[in-house]
Amino acid sequence: MRATFGTQVVTVIRHPGTADEESFEAEAHIQGKTGSFDKSTPIYAGDYVEMTDPRKGPGGVERRYVASATVLQSGPEESMHRVKVEWGVGAPPAKVPPVRRLTFENLHPRVQAAAGALFADGHYESSANEAFKSLEVRVRELTKLDKSGAALMGDALGTATPILDVASHQGRSGEDEREGFLHIFRGAMIGIRNPGSHELFEQGDPQQALEYLGFASLLHRRLDVAAGGLTRPS
């Protein structure tokens, strides 16, 4: 975009620093305490405006906070109708880590297959229960052990040379991983898989269900590690 005489091209930013951030370029007349935009510019209070700042050298940028944005339609000439913004002091833009937000769609495929229909229908407690049941089923498939629950996890992950090695590191770090995840898998069976689904958390809470499903997804990904280097007892 090329600015006309007396204006400059600026960048309007909405929800800066968040996963919902969006921006667009606009032509504006910038003054010390106010700015003026074309009447059709979708700029609102709470937005930020970035403009060139020659004080900071080539490529220097100044960011201003839009405290108010008012459509002015006085006067007979429609070409004079503008959006007037007043600059203010805004809170620093929120910073979020560069990761995906937790959603059902990025959980492990085994969790999606086991819990997807129940979660979509609002049966959140049952969806979490089925996700952890799928862990038990998968460990039995991989090991051929005829056990269940914590006993199954102990035999599958608990020896010096486990059937399922969930460690992703070598040496002492790997030993710590094996021991830690043995307790995590056994704890998941005792504390989550064994209680009835109605006892896990407050009924009808999709957020808590999603957190349980995320935990089950993490454990399935550890089983992916084990399945890639599966060993069998002689």
mmCIF file of N, CA and C in Angstrom, residues 1-61:
data_model
loop_
_atom_site.group_PDB
_atom_site.id
_atom_site.type_symbol
_atom_site.label_atom_id
_atom_site.label_comp_id
_atom_site.label_asym_id
_atom_site.label_seq_id
_atom_site.Cartn_x
_atom_site.Cartn_y
_atom_site.Cartn_z
ATOM 1 N N MET A 1 0.845 -1.191 0.000
ATOM 2 C CA MET A 1 0.000 0.000 0.000
ATOM 3 C C MET A 1 0.880 1.241 0.000
ATOM 4 N N ARG A 2 0.573 2.223 -0.863
ATOM 5 C CA ARG A 2 1.339 3.461 -0.948
ATOM 6 C C ARG A 2 0.497 4.590 -0.380
ATOM 7 N N ALA A 3 1.070 5.359 0.542
ATOM 8 C CA ALA A 3 0.337 6.436 1.187
ATOM 9 C C ALA A 3 0.165 7.617 0.240
ATOM 10 N N THR A 4 -0.958 8.350 0.375
ATOM 11 C CA THR A 4 -1.163 9.586 -0.356
ATOM 12 C C THR A 4 -0.507 10.722 0.407
ATOM 13 N N PHE A 5 -0.485 11.881 -0.184
ATOM 14 C CA PHE A 5 0.207 13.022 0.424
ATOM 15 C C PHE A 5 -0.386 13.343 1.798
ATOM 16 N N GLY A 6 0.492 13.517 2.776
ATOM 17 C CA GLY A 6 0.057 13.903 4.112
ATOM 18 C C GLY A 6 -0.325 12.746 5.001
ATOM 19 N N THR A 7 -0.245 11.528 4.498
ATOM 20 C CA THR A 7 -0.587 10.357 5.319
ATOM 21 C C THR A 7 0.579 9.365 5.285
ATOM 22 N N GLN A 8 0.449 8.331 6.069
ATOM 23 C CA GLN A 8 1.436 7.249 6.046
ATOM 24 C C GLN A 8 0.721 5.920 6.207
ATOM 25 N N VAL A 9 1.385 4.875 5.746
ATOM 26 C CA VAL A 9 0.835 3.535 5.876
ATOM 27 C C VAL A 9 1.264 2.975 7.235
ATOM 28 N N VAL A 10 0.288 2.530 8.008
ATOM 29 C CA VAL A 10 0.549 1.972 9.330
ATOM 30 C C VAL A 10 -0.016 0.560 9.377
ATOM 31 N N THR A 11 0.331 -0.160 10.439
ATOM 32 C CA THR A 11 -0.193 -1.511 10.645
ATOM 33 C C THR A 11 -1.082 -1.508 11.882
ATOM 34 N N VAL A 12 -2.321 -1.929 11.709
ATOM 35 C CA VAL A 12 -3.259 -2.047 12.827
ATOM 36 C C VAL A 12 -3.208 -3.490 13.319
ATOM 37 N N ILE A 13 -3.027 -3.651 14.624
ATOM 38 C CA ILE A 13 -2.864 -4.986 15.209
ATOM 39 C C ILE A 13 -3.939 -5.209 16.259
ATOM 40 N N ARG A 14 -4.613 -6.335 16.143
ATOM 41 C CA ARG A 14 -5.656 -6.710 17.108
ATOM 42 C C ARG A 14 -5.201 -7.935 17.896
ATOM 43 N N HIS A 15 -5.427 -7.944 19.209
ATOM 44 C CA HIS A 15 -5.048 -9.047 20.102
ATOM 45 C C HIS A 15 -3.568 -9.399 19.964
ATOM 46 N N PRO A 16 -2.664 -8.409 20.056
ATOM 47 C CA PRO A 16 -1.241 -8.709 19.855
ATOM 48 C C PRO A 16 -0.695 -9.669 20.905
ATOM 49 N N GLY A 17 0.202 -10.544 20.469
ATOM 50 C CA GLY A 17 0.860 -11.464 21.378
ATOM 51 C C GLY A 17 0.037 -12.653 21.795
ATOM 52 N N THR A 18 -1.157 -12.832 21.193
ATOM 53 C CA THR A 18 -2.006 -13.968 21.531
ATOM 54 C C THR A 18 -2.202 -14.844 20.301
ATOM 55 N N ALA A 19 -2.815 -15.998 20.527
ATOM 56 C CA ALA A 19 -3.081 -16.914 19.417
ATOM 57 C C ALA A 19 -4.083 -16.329 18.432
ATOM 58 N N ASP A 20 -4.850 -15.302 18.846
ATOM 59 C CA ASP A 20 -5.864 -14.695 17.987
ATOM 60 C C ASP A 20 -5.364 -13.428 17.292
ATOM 61 N N GLU A 21 -4.069 -13.172 17.347
ATOM 62 C CA GLU A 21 -3.541 -11.945 16.755
ATOM 63 C C GLU A 21 -3.841 -11.876 15.265
ATOM 64 N N GLU A 22 -4.250 -10.671 14.833
ATOM 65 C CA GLU A 22 -4.456 -10.416 13.415
ATOM 66 C C GLU A 22 -4.041 -8.976 13.128
ATOM 67 N N SER A 23 -3.679 -8.690 11.892
ATOM 68 C CA SER A 23 -3.220 -7.343 11.557
ATOM 69 C C SER A 23 -3.552 -7.018 10.103
ATOM 70 N N PHE A 24 -3.559 -5.716 9.811
ATOM 71 C CA PHE A 24 -3.769 -5.268 8.436
ATOM 72 C C PHE A 24 -3.159 -3.878 8.290
ATOM 73 N N GLU A 25 -2.879 -3.502 7.055
ATOM 74 C CA GLU A 25 -2.325 -2.186 6.781
ATOM 75 C C GLU A 25 -3.445 -1.199 6.488
ATOM 76 N N ALA A 26 -3.211 0.054 6.872
ATOM 77 C CA ALA A 26 -4.183 1.109 6.625
ATOM 78 C C ALA A 26 -3.445 2.422 6.420
ATOM 79 N N GLU A 27 -4.103 3.338 5.740
ATOM 80 C CA GLU A 27 -3.535 4.661 5.531
ATOM 81 C C GLU A 27 -4.072 5.585 6.608
ATOM 82 N N ALA A 28 -3.202 6.399 7.210
ATOM 83 C CA ALA A 28 -3.634 7.228 8.331
ATOM 84 C C ALA A 28 -2.854 8.543 8.353
ATOM 85 N N HIS A 29 -3.506 9.542 8.946
ATOM 86 C CA HIS A 29 -2.838 10.805 9.249
ATOM 87 C C HIS A 29 -2.534 10.769 10.737
ATOM 88 N N ILE A 30 -1.264 10.772 11.102
ATOM 89 C CA ILE A 30 -0.848 10.576 12.481
ATOM 90 C C ILE A 30 -0.418 11.900 13.099
ATOM 91 N N GLN A 31 -0.978 12.187 14.284
ATOM 92 C CA GLN A 31 -0.581 13.352 15.058
ATOM 93 C C GLN A 31 -0.131 12.899 16.437
ATOM 94 N N GLY A 32 0.291 13.860 17.246
ATOM 95 C CA GLY A 32 0.838 13.522 18.543
ATOM 96 C C GLY A 32 -0.118 12.792 19.453
ATOM 97 N N LYS A 33 -1.353 13.285 19.582
ATOM 98 C CA LYS A 33 -2.320 12.702 20.507
ATOM 99 C C LYS A 33 -3.462 11.976 19.809
ATOM 100 N N THR A 34 -3.582 12.137 18.503
ATOM 101 C CA THR A 34 -4.682 11.539 17.770
ATOM 102 C C THR A 34 -4.195 10.990 16.435
ATOM 103 N N GLY A 35 -5.071 10.249 15.787
ATOM 104 C CA GLY A 35 -4.840 9.758 14.445
ATOM 105 C C GLY A 35 -6.135 9.803 13.674
ATOM 106 N N SER A 36 -6.044 9.840 12.356
ATOM 107 C CA SER A 36 -7.239 9.922 11.522
ATOM 108 C C SER A 36 -7.161 8.867 10.428
ATOM 109 N N PHE A 37 -8.247 8.077 10.308
ATOM 110 C CA PHE A 37 -8.312 6.981 9.337
ATOM 111 C C PHE A 37 -9.545 7.155 8.460
ATOM 112 N N ASP A 38 -9.528 6.508 7.301
ATOM 113 C CA ASP A 38 -10.717 6.475 6.461
ATOM 114 C C ASP A 38 -11.884 5.893 7.247
ATOM 115 N N LYS A 39 -13.094 6.367 6.966
ATOM 116 C CA LYS A 39 -14.270 5.985 7.760
ATOM 117 C C LYS A 39 -14.577 4.500 7.705
ATOM 118 N N SER A 40 -14.077 3.798 6.686
ATOM 119 C CA SER A 40 -14.363 2.365 6.567
ATOM 120 C C SER A 40 -13.306 1.488 7.247
ATOM 121 N N THR A 41 -12.288 2.102 7.844
ATOM 122 C CA THR A 41 -11.216 1.320 8.471
ATOM 123 C C THR A 41 -11.728 0.632 9.730
ATOM 124 N N PRO A 42 -11.616 -0.684 9.838
ATOM 125 C CA PRO A 42 -12.124 -1.406 11.017
ATOM 126 C C PRO A 42 -11.146 -1.335 12.191
ATOM 127 N N ILE A 43 -10.994 -0.135 12.760
ATOM 128 C CA ILE A 43 -10.098 0.061 13.889
ATOM 129 C C ILE A 43 -10.937 0.406 15.118
ATOM 130 N N TYR A 44 -10.585 -0.184 16.249
ATOM 131 C CA TYR A 44 -11.408 -0.049 17.453
ATOM 132 C C TYR A 44 -10.532 0.178 18.677
ATOM 133 N N ALA A 45 -11.168 0.665 19.740
ATOM 134 C CA ALA A 45 -10.462 0.827 21.006
ATOM 135 C C ALA A 45 -9.903 -0.523 21.439
ATOM 136 N N GLY A 46 -8.663 -0.518 21.903
ATOM 137 C CA GLY A 46 -8.006 -1.752 22.306
ATOM 138 C C GLY A 46 -7.025 -2.271 21.274
ATOM 139 N N ASP A 47 -7.127 -1.757 20.038
ATOM 140 C CA ASP A 47 -6.172 -2.149 19.006
ATOM 141 C C ASP A 47 -4.846 -1.418 19.226
ATOM 142 N N TYR A 48 -3.819 -1.854 18.505
ATOM 143 C CA TYR A 48 -2.524 -1.176 18.501
ATOM 144 C C TYR A 48 -2.214 -0.753 17.076
ATOM 145 N N VAL A 49 -1.443 0.320 16.956
ATOM 146 C CA VAL A 49 -1.037 0.812 15.647
ATOM 147 C C VAL A 49 0.476 0.920 15.625
ATOM 148 N N GLU A 50 1.088 0.297 14.621
ATOM 149 C CA GLU A 50 2.535 0.390 14.434
ATOM 150 C C GLU A 50 2.828 1.316 13.272
ATOM 151 N N MET A 51 3.816 2.212 13.469
ATOM 152 C CA MET A 51 4.194 3.168 12.432
ATOM 153 C C MET A 51 5.708 3.326 12.451
ATOM 154 N N THR A 52 6.256 3.843 11.372
ATOM 155 C CA THR A 52 7.708 4.028 11.307
ATOM 156 C C THR A 52 8.140 5.086 12.307
ATOM 157 N N ASP A 53 9.320 4.876 12.866
ATOM 158 C CA ASP A 53 9.886 5.810 13.835
ATOM 159 C C ASP A 53 11.336 6.081 13.438
ATOM 160 N N PRO A 54 11.593 7.190 12.735
ATOM 161 C CA PRO A 54 12.949 7.476 12.252
ATOM 162 C C PRO A 54 13.960 7.669 13.382
ATOM 163 N N ARG A 55 13.472 7.920 14.612
ATOM 164 C CA ARG A 55 14.394 8.084 15.740
ATOM 165 C C ARG A 55 15.147 6.792 16.034
ATOM 166 N N LYS A 56 14.580 5.670 15.619
ATOM 167 C CA LYS A 56 15.176 4.361 15.922
ATOM 168 C C LYS A 56 15.989 3.816 14.757
ATOM 169 N N GLY A 57 16.254 4.686 13.772
ATOM 170 C CA GLY A 57 17.070 4.266 12.655
ATOM 171 C C GLY A 57 16.258 3.544 11.591
ATOM 172 N N PRO A 58 16.927 3.040 10.551
ATOM 173 C CA PRO A 58 16.220 2.333 9.469
ATOM 174 C C PRO A 58 15.409 1.158 10.021
ATOM 175 N N GLY A 59 14.165 1.076 9.624
ATOM 176 C CA GLY A 59 13.314 -0.012 10.091
ATOM 177 C C GLY A 59 12.750 0.206 11.480
ATOM 178 N N GLY A 60 13.025 1.376 12.087
ATOM 179 C CA GLY A 60 12.512 1.644 13.426
ATOM 180 C C GLY A 60 10.991 1.725 13.448
ATOM 181 N N VAL A 61 10.383 1.203 14.515
ATOM 182 C CA VAL A 61 8.928 1.138 14.611
ATOM 183 C C VAL A 61 8.468 1.657 15.970
#
